[in-house]
PDB file of C-alpha atoms in Angstrom:
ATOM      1  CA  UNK A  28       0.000   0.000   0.000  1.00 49.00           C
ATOM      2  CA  UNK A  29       1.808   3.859  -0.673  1.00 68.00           C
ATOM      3  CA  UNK A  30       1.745   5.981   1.952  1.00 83.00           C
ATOM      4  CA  UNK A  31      -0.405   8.225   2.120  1.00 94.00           C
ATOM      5  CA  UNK A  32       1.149  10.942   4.400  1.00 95.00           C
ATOM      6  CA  UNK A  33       4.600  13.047   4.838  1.00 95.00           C
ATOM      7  CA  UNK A  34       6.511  14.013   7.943  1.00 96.00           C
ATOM      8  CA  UNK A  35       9.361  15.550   9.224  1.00 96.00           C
ATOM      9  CA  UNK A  36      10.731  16.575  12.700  1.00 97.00           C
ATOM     10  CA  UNK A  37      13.033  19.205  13.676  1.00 97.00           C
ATOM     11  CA  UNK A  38      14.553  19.919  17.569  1.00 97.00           C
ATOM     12  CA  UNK A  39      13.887  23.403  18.711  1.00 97.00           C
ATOM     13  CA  UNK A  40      15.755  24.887  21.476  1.00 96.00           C
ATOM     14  CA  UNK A  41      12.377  26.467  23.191  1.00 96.00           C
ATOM     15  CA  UNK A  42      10.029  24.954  25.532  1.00 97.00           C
ATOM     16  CA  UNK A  43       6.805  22.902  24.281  1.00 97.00           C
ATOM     17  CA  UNK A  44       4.741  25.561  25.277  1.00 97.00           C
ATOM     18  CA  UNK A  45       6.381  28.519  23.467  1.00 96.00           C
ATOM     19  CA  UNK A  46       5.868  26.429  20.347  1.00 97.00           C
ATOM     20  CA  UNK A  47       2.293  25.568  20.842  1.00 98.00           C
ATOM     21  CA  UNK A  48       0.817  29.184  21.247  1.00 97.00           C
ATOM     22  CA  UNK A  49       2.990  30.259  17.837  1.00 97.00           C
ATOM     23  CA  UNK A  50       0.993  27.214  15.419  1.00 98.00           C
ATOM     24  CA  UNK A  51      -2.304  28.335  17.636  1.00 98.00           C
ATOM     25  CA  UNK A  52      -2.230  31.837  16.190  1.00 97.00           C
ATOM     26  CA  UNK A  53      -3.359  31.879  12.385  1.00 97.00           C
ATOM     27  CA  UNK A  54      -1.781  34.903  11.777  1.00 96.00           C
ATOM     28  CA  UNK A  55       1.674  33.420  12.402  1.00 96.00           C
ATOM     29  CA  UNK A  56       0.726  30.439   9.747  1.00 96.00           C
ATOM     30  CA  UNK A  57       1.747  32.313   6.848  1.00 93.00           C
ATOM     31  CA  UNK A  58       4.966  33.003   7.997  1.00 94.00           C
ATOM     32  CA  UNK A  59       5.206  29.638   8.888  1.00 95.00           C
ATOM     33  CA  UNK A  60       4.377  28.126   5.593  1.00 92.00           C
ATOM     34  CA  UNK A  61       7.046  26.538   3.230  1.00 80.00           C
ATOM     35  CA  UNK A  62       5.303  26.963  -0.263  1.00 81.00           C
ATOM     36  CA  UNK A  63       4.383  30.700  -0.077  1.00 85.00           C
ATOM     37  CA  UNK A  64       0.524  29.831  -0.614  1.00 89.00           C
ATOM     38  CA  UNK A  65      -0.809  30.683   2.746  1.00 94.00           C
ATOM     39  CA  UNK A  66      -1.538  34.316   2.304  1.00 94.00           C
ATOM     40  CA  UNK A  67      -3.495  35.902   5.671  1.00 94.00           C
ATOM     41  CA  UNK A  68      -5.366  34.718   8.639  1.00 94.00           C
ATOM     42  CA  UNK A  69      -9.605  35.498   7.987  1.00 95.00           C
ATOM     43  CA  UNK A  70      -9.946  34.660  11.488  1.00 91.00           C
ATOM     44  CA  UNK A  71      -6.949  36.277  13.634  1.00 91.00           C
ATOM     45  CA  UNK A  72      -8.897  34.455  17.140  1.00 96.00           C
ATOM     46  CA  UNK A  73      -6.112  31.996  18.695  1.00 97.00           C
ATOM     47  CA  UNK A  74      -7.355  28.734  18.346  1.00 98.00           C
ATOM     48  CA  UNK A  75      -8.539  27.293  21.602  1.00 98.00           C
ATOM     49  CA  UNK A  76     -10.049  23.671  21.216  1.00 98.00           C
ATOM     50  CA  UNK A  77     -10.981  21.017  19.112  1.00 98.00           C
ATOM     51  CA  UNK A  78     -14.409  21.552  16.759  1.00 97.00           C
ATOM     52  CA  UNK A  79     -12.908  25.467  16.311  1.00 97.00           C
ATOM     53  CA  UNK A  80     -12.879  26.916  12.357  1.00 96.00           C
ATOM     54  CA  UNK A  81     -10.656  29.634  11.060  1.00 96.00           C
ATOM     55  CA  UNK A  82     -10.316  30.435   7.599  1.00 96.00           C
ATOM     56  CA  UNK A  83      -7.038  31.635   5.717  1.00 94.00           C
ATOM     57  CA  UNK A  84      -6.550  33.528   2.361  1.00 95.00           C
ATOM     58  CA  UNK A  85      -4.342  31.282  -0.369  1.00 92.00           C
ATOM     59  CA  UNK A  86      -2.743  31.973  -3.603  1.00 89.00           C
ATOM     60  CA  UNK A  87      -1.702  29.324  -5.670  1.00 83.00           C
ATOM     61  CA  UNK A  88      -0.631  29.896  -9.648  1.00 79.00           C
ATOM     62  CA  UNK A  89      -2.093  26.780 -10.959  1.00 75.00           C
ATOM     63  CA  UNK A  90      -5.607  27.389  -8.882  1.00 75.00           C
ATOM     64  CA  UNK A  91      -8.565  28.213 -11.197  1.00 74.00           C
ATOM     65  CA  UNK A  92      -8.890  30.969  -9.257  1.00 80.00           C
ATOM     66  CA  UNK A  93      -5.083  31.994  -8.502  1.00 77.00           C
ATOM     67  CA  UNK A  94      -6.410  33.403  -4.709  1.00 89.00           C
ATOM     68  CA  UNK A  95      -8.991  31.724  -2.763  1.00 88.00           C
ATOM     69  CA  UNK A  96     -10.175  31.281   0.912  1.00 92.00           C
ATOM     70  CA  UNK A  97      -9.715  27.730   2.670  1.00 92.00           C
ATOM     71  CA  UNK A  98     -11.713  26.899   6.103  1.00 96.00           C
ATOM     72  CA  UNK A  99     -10.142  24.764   8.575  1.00 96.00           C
ATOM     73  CA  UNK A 100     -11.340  22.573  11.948  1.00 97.00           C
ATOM     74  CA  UNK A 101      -9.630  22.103  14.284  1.00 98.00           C
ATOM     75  CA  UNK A 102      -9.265  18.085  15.002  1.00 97.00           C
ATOM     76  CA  UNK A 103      -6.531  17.865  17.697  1.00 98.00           C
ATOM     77  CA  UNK A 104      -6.084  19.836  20.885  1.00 98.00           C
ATOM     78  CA  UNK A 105      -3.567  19.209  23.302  1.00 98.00           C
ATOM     79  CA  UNK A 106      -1.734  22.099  24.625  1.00 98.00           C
ATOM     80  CA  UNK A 107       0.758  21.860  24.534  1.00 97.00           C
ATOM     81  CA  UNK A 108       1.612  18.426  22.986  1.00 98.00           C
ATOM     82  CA  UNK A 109      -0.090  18.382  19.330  1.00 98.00           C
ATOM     83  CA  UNK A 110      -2.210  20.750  17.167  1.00 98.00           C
ATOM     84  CA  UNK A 111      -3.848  19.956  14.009  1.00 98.00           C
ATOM     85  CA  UNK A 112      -6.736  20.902  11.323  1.00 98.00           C
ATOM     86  CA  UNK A 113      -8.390  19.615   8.181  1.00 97.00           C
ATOM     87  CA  UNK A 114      -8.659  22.111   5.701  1.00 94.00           C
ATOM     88  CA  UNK A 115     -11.163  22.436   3.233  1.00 93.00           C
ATOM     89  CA  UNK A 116     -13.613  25.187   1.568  1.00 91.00           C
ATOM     90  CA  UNK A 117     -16.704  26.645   2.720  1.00 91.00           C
ATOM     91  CA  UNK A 118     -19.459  26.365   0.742  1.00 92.00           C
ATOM     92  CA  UNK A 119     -21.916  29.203  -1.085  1.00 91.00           C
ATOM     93  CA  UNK A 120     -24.457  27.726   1.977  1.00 94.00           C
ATOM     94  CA  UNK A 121     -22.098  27.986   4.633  1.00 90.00           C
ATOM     95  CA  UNK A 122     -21.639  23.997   4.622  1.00 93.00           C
ATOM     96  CA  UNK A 123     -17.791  23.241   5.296  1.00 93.00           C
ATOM     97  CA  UNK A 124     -16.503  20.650   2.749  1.00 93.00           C
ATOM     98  CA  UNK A 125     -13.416  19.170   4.078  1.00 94.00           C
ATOM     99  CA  UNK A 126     -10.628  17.878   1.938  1.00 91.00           C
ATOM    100  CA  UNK A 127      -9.852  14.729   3.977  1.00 93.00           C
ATOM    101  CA  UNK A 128      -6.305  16.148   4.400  1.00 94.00           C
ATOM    102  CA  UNK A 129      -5.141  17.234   8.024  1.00 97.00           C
ATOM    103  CA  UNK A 130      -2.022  19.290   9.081  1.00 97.00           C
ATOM    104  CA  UNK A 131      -0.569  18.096  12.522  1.00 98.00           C
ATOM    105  CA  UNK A 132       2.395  19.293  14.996  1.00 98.00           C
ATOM    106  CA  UNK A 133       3.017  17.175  17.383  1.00 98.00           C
ATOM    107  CA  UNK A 134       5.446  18.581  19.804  1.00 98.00           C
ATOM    108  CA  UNK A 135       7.427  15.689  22.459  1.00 98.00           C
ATOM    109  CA  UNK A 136       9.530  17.909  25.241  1.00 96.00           C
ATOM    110  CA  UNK A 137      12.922  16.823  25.645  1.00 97.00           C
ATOM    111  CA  UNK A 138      13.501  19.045  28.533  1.00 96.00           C
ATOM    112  CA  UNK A 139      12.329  21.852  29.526  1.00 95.00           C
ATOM    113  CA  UNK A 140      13.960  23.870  27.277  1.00 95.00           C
ATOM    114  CA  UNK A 141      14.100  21.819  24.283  1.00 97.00           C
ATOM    115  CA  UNK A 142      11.269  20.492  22.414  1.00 98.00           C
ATOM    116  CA  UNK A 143      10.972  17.640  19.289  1.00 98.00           C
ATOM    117  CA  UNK A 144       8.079  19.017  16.753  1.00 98.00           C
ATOM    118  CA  UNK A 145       7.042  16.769  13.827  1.00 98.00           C
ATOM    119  CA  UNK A 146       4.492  17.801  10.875  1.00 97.00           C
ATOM    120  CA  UNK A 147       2.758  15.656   9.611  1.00 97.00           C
ATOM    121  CA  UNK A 148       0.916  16.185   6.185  1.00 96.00           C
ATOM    122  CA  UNK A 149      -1.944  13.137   5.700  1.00 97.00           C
ATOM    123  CA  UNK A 150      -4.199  12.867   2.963  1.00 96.00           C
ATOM    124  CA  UNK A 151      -5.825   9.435   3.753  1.00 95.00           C
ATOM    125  CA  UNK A 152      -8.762  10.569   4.024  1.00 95.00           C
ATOM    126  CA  UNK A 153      -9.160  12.353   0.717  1.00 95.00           C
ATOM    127  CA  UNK A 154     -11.938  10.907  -1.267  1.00 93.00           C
ATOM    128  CA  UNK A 155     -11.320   9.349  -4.684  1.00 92.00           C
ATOM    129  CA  UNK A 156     -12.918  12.137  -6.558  1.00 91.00           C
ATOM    130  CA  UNK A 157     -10.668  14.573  -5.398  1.00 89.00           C
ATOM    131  CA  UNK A 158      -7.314  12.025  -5.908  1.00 91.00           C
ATOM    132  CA  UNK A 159      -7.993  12.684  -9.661  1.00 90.00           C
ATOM    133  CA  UNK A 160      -7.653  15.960  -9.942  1.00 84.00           C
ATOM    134  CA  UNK A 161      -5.212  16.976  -7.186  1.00 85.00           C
ATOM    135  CA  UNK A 162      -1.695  15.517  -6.695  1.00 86.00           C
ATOM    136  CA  UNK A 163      -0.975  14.614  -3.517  1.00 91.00           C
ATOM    137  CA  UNK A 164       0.947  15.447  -1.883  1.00 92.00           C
ATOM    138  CA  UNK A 165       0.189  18.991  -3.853  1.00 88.00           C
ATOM    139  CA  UNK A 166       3.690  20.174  -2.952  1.00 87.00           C
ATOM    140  CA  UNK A 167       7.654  19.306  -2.608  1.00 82.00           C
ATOM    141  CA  UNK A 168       9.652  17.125  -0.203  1.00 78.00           C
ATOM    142  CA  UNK A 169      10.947  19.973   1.295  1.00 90.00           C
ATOM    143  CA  UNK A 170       8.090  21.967   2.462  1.00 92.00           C
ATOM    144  CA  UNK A 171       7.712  20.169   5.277  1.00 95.00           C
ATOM    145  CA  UNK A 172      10.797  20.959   6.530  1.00 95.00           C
ATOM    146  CA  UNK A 173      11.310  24.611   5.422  1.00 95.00           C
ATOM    147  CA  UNK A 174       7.767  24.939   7.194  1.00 96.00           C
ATOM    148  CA  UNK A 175       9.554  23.857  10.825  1.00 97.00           C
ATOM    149  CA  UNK A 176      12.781  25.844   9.415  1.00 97.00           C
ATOM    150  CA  UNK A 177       9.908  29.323   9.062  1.00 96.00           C
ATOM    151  CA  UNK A 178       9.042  28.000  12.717  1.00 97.00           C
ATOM    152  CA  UNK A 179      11.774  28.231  14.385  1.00 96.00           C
ATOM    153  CA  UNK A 180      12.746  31.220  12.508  1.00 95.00           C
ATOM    154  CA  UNK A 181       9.553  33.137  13.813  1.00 96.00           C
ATOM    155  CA  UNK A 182       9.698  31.660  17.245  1.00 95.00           C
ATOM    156  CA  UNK A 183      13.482  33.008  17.422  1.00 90.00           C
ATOM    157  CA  UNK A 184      12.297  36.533  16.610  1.00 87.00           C
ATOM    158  CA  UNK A 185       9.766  36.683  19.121  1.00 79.00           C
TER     159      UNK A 185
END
């Protein structure tokens, strides 16, 4: 069977916690992101719990549209061990459609000042429909880890 997800890990030199609250604030996600498509935080709320939706502006070249909005829920909560969110688009109703693809940091403290973070990219869940006209993974082997490289960037300048 292929895989159907991506990770990589990266050892920051900042406690668990310090981590966490930077991937719970959208408006540090584009900063964060290794492919340059995550534009702006819609919602700027820190996330707070599972079942919570923020939206983020996007621009990709090769999407029909070039810029478009993505909605994301919030799956996994646990401050301040692992974060993650399914992303997918909101509908003209207001119905979110998720993608079946989730985005999660799981962060393991090797001391207290030290702290393992590995994102994980999984698109198991995306249906077959979508399989044929997306690539999947839809970027590079490196974007996972120039995303934790942006990370620790940001968290250094904070």
């Amino acid at each position: 069977m292929e895989r159907e997800s991506v990770s990589a890990t990266l050892t920051f030199a900042v406690p668990a916690a310090r981590v966490f609250a930077v991937l719970a604030d959208p408006t540090s996600h584009a900063a964060i992101d290794g492919t340059g498509w995550v534009q702006e935080a819609v919602n700027q709320a820190p996330l707070t719990g599972a079942g919570q939706i923020f939206r983020m502006d996007m621009h990709h070249a090769d999407h029909p549209d070039g810029d478009y909005r993505v909605v994301n829920k919030v799956e996994v909560f646990r401050a301040p061990h692992a974060i993650g969110w399914l992303t997918g688009v909101e509908k003209d109703d207001g119905q979110l459609e998720l993608g079946g693809w989730l985005w999660r940091y799981d962060l393991a403290p090797l001391s207290p000042s030290e702290t393992e973070v590995t994102l994980t990219y999984d698109w198991s869940a995306v249906p077959q429909f979508r399989r044929e006209y997306i690539q999947l993974p839809p970027f590079g082997p490196d974007h996972l880890i120039n995303s934790l490289h942006h990370l620790a960037e940001l968290i250094s300048s904070r």
